[in-house]
Short mmCIF file of C-alpha atoms and ligand atoms in Angstrom, two decimals:
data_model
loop_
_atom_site.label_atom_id
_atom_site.label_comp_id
_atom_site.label_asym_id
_atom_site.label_seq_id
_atom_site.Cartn_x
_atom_site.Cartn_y
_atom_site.Cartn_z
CA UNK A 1 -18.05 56.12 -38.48
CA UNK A 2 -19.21 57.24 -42.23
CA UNK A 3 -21.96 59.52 -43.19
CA UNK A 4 -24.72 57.02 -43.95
CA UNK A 5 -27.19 59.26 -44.89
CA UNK A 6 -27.88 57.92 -48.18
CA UNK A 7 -29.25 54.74 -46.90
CA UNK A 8 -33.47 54.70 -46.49
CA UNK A 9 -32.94 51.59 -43.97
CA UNK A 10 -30.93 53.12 -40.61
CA UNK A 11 -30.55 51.51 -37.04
CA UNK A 12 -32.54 53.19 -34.55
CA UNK A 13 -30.47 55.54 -32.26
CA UNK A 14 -30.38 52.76 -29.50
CA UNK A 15 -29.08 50.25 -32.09
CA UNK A 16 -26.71 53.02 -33.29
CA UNK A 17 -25.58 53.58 -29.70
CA UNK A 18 -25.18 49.63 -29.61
CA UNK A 19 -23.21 49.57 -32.54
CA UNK A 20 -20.46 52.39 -31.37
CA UNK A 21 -20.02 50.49 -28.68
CA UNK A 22 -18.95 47.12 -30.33
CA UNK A 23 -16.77 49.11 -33.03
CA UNK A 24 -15.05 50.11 -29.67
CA UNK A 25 -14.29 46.62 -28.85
CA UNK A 26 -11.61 46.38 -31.48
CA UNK A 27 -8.17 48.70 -32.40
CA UNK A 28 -8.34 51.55 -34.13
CA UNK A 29 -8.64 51.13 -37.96
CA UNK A 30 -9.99 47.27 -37.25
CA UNK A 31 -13.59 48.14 -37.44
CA UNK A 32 -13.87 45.44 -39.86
CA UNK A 33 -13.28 42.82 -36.97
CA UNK A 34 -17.04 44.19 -35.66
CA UNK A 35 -19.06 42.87 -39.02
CA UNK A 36 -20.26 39.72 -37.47
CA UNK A 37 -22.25 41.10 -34.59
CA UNK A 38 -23.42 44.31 -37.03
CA UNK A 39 -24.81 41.74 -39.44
CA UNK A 40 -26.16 39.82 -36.55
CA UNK A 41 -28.40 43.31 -35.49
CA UNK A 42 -29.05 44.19 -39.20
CA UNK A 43 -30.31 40.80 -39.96
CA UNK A 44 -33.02 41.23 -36.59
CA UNK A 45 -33.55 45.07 -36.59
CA UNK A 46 -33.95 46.05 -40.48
CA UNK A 47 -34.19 42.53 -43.22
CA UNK A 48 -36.76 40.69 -40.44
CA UNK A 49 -34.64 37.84 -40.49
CA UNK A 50 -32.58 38.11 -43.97
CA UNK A 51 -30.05 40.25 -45.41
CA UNK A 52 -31.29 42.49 -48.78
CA UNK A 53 -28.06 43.93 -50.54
CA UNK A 54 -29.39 47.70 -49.52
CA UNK A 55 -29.19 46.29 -45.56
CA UNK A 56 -25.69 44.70 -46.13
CA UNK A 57 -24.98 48.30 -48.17
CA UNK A 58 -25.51 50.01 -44.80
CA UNK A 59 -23.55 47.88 -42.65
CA UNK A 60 -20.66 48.20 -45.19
CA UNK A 61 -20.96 52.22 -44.69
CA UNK A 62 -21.04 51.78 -40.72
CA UNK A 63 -17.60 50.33 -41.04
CA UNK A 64 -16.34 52.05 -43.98
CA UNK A 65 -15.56 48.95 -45.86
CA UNK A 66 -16.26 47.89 -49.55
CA UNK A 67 -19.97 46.26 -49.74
CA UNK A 68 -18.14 42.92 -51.09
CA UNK A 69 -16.22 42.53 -47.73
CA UNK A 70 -19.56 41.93 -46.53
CA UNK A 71 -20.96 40.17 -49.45
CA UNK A 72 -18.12 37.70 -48.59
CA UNK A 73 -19.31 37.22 -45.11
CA UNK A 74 -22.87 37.28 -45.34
CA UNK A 75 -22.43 34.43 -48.29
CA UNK A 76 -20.11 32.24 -46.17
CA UNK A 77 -22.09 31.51 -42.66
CA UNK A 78 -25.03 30.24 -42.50
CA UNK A 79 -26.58 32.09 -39.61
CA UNK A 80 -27.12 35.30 -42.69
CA UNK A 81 -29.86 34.60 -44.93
CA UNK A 82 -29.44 35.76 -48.45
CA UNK A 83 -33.39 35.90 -49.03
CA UNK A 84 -36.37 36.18 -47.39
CA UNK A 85 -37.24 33.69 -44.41
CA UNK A 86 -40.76 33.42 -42.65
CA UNK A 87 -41.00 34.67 -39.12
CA UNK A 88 -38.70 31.61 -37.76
CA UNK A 89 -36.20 29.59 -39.20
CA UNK A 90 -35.92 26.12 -38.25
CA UNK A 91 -32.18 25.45 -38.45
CA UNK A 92 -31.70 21.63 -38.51
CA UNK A 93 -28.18 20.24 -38.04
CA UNK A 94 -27.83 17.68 -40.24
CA UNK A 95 -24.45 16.60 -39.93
CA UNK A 96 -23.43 12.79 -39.63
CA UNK A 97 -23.74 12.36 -35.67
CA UNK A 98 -27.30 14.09 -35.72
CA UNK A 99 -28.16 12.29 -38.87
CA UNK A 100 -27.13 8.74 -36.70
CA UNK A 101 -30.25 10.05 -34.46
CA UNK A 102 -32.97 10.51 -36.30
CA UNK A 103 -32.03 14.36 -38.21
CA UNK A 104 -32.92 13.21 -41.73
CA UNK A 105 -36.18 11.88 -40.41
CA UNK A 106 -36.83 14.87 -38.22
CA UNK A 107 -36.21 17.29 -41.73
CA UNK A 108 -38.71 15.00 -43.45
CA UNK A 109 -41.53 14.94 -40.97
CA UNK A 110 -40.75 18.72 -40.98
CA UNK A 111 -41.41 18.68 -44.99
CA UNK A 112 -44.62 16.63 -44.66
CA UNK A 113 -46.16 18.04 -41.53
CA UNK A 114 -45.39 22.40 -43.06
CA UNK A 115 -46.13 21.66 -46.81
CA UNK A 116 -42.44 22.82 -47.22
CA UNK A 117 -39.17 21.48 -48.55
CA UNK A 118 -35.84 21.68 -46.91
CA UNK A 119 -34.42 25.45 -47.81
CA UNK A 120 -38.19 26.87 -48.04
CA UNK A 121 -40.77 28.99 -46.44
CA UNK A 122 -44.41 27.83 -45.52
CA UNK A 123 -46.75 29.43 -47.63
CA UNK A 124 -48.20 31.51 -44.54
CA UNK A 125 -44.49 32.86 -43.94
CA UNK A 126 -44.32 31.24 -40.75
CA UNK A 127 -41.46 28.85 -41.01
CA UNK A 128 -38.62 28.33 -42.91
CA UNK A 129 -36.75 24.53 -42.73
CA UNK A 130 -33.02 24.99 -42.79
CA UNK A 131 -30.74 22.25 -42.81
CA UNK A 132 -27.25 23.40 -41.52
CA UNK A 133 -24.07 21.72 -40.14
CA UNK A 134 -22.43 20.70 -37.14
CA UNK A 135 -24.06 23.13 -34.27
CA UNK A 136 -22.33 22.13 -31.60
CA UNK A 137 -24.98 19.76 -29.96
CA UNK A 138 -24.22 16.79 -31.24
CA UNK A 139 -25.32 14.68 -28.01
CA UNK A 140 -28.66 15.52 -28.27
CA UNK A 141 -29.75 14.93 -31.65
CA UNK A 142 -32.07 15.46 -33.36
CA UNK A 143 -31.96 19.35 -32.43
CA UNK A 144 -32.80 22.76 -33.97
CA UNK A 145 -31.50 26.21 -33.54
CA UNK A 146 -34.89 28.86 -34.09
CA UNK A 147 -33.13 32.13 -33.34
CA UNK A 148 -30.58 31.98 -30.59
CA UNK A 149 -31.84 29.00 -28.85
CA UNK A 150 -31.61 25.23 -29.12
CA UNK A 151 -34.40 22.62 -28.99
CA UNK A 152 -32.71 19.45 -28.31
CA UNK A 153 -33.29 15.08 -28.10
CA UNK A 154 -36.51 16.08 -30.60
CA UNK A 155 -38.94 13.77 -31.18
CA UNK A 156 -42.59 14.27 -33.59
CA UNK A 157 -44.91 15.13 -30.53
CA UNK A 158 -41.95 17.71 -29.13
CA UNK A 159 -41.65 19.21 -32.55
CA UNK A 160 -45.44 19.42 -32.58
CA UNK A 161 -45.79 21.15 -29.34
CA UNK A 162 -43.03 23.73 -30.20
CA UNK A 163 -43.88 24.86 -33.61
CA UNK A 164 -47.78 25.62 -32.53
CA UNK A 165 -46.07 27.61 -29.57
CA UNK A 166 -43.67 28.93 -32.02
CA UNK A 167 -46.82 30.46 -34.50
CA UNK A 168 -47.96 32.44 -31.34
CA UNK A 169 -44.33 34.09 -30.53
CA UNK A 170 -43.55 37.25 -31.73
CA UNK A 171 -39.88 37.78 -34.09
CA UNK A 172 -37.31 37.65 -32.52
CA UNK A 173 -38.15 35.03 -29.82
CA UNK A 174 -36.40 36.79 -27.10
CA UNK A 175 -36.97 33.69 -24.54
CA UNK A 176 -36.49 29.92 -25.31
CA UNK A 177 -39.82 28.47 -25.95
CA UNK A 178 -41.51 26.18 -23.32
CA UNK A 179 -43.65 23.04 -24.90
S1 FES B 1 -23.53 16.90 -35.51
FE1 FES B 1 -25.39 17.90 -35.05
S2 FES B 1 -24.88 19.29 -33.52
FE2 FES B 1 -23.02 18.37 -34.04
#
């Protein structure tokens, strides 16, 4: 691993220890292959949900690769944001089998019901509506991703029972949300 020193935004040592250990899962001079779940830490642990350039700086160093290898990365999936995001991001598929079941309408109640446009952030920094493709759930549309879990067969009163338990859960929402 590189010295990193010259980076003001570090893991903590636990996250550091966490990180060793994932560089180990790959060969010898393939550190590269670890990126994803490094971003994936970086993006909870130091941006608070996004990635600044000094954040994806450090991860570069960790794997002593060129900060555009993870420009690259970071700019090509959608679970990275490239700026700020409010404490949880609704991710809304909104790919053609979700869209047959009500996803459109779900993004536009979101719109109407947080003040906010698709691809913004409430005013109180609370929520952020993302519309994103295919996620893998397409049998129970309309669904959302907010961190690592899904919310699934959505409907207005649902939504409205999860975002007011949402406000009250601290980032990162360790458990799946209950409403
Ligand atoms: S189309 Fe929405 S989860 Fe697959």
């Amino acid at each position: 691993m590189s010295n990193n020193g010259n980076h003001s935004m570090k893991f903590s040592d636990a996250t550091l220890a966490k990180v060793r250990e994932i560089i180990t899962h790959y060969p010898e001079g393939k550190q590269k292959s670890a990126l994803l779940p490094l971003l994936h830490l970086a993006q909870e642990e130091l941006g608070k949900g996004w990635l600044p350039v000094e954040v994806m700086d450090y991860v570069a160093s960790l794997l002593n690769i060129q900060p555009i290898e993870v420009y690259e990365v970071v700019t090509f999936y959608t679970q990275y944001n490239q700026q700020p995001v409010g404490k949880h991001v609704l991710e809304v598929c909104i790919t053609s089998p979700c869209c047959q079941l009500g996803a459109e309408e779900m993004v536009h109640y979101l719109e109407k019901k947080l003040g906010a446009k698709a691809g913004e952030t409430t005013a109180d920094k609370m929520f952020t509506i993302k519309p994103v493709e295919c996620l893998a759930a397409c049998g129970y549309a309309p669904m959302m991703q907010v961190g690592e879990h899904y919310y699934e067969k959505l409907t207005e009163e649902k939504v409205d029972r999860l975002l007011e338990k949402l406000r009250d859960t601290p980032y990162p929402a360790l458990q799946k949300v209950e409403f």
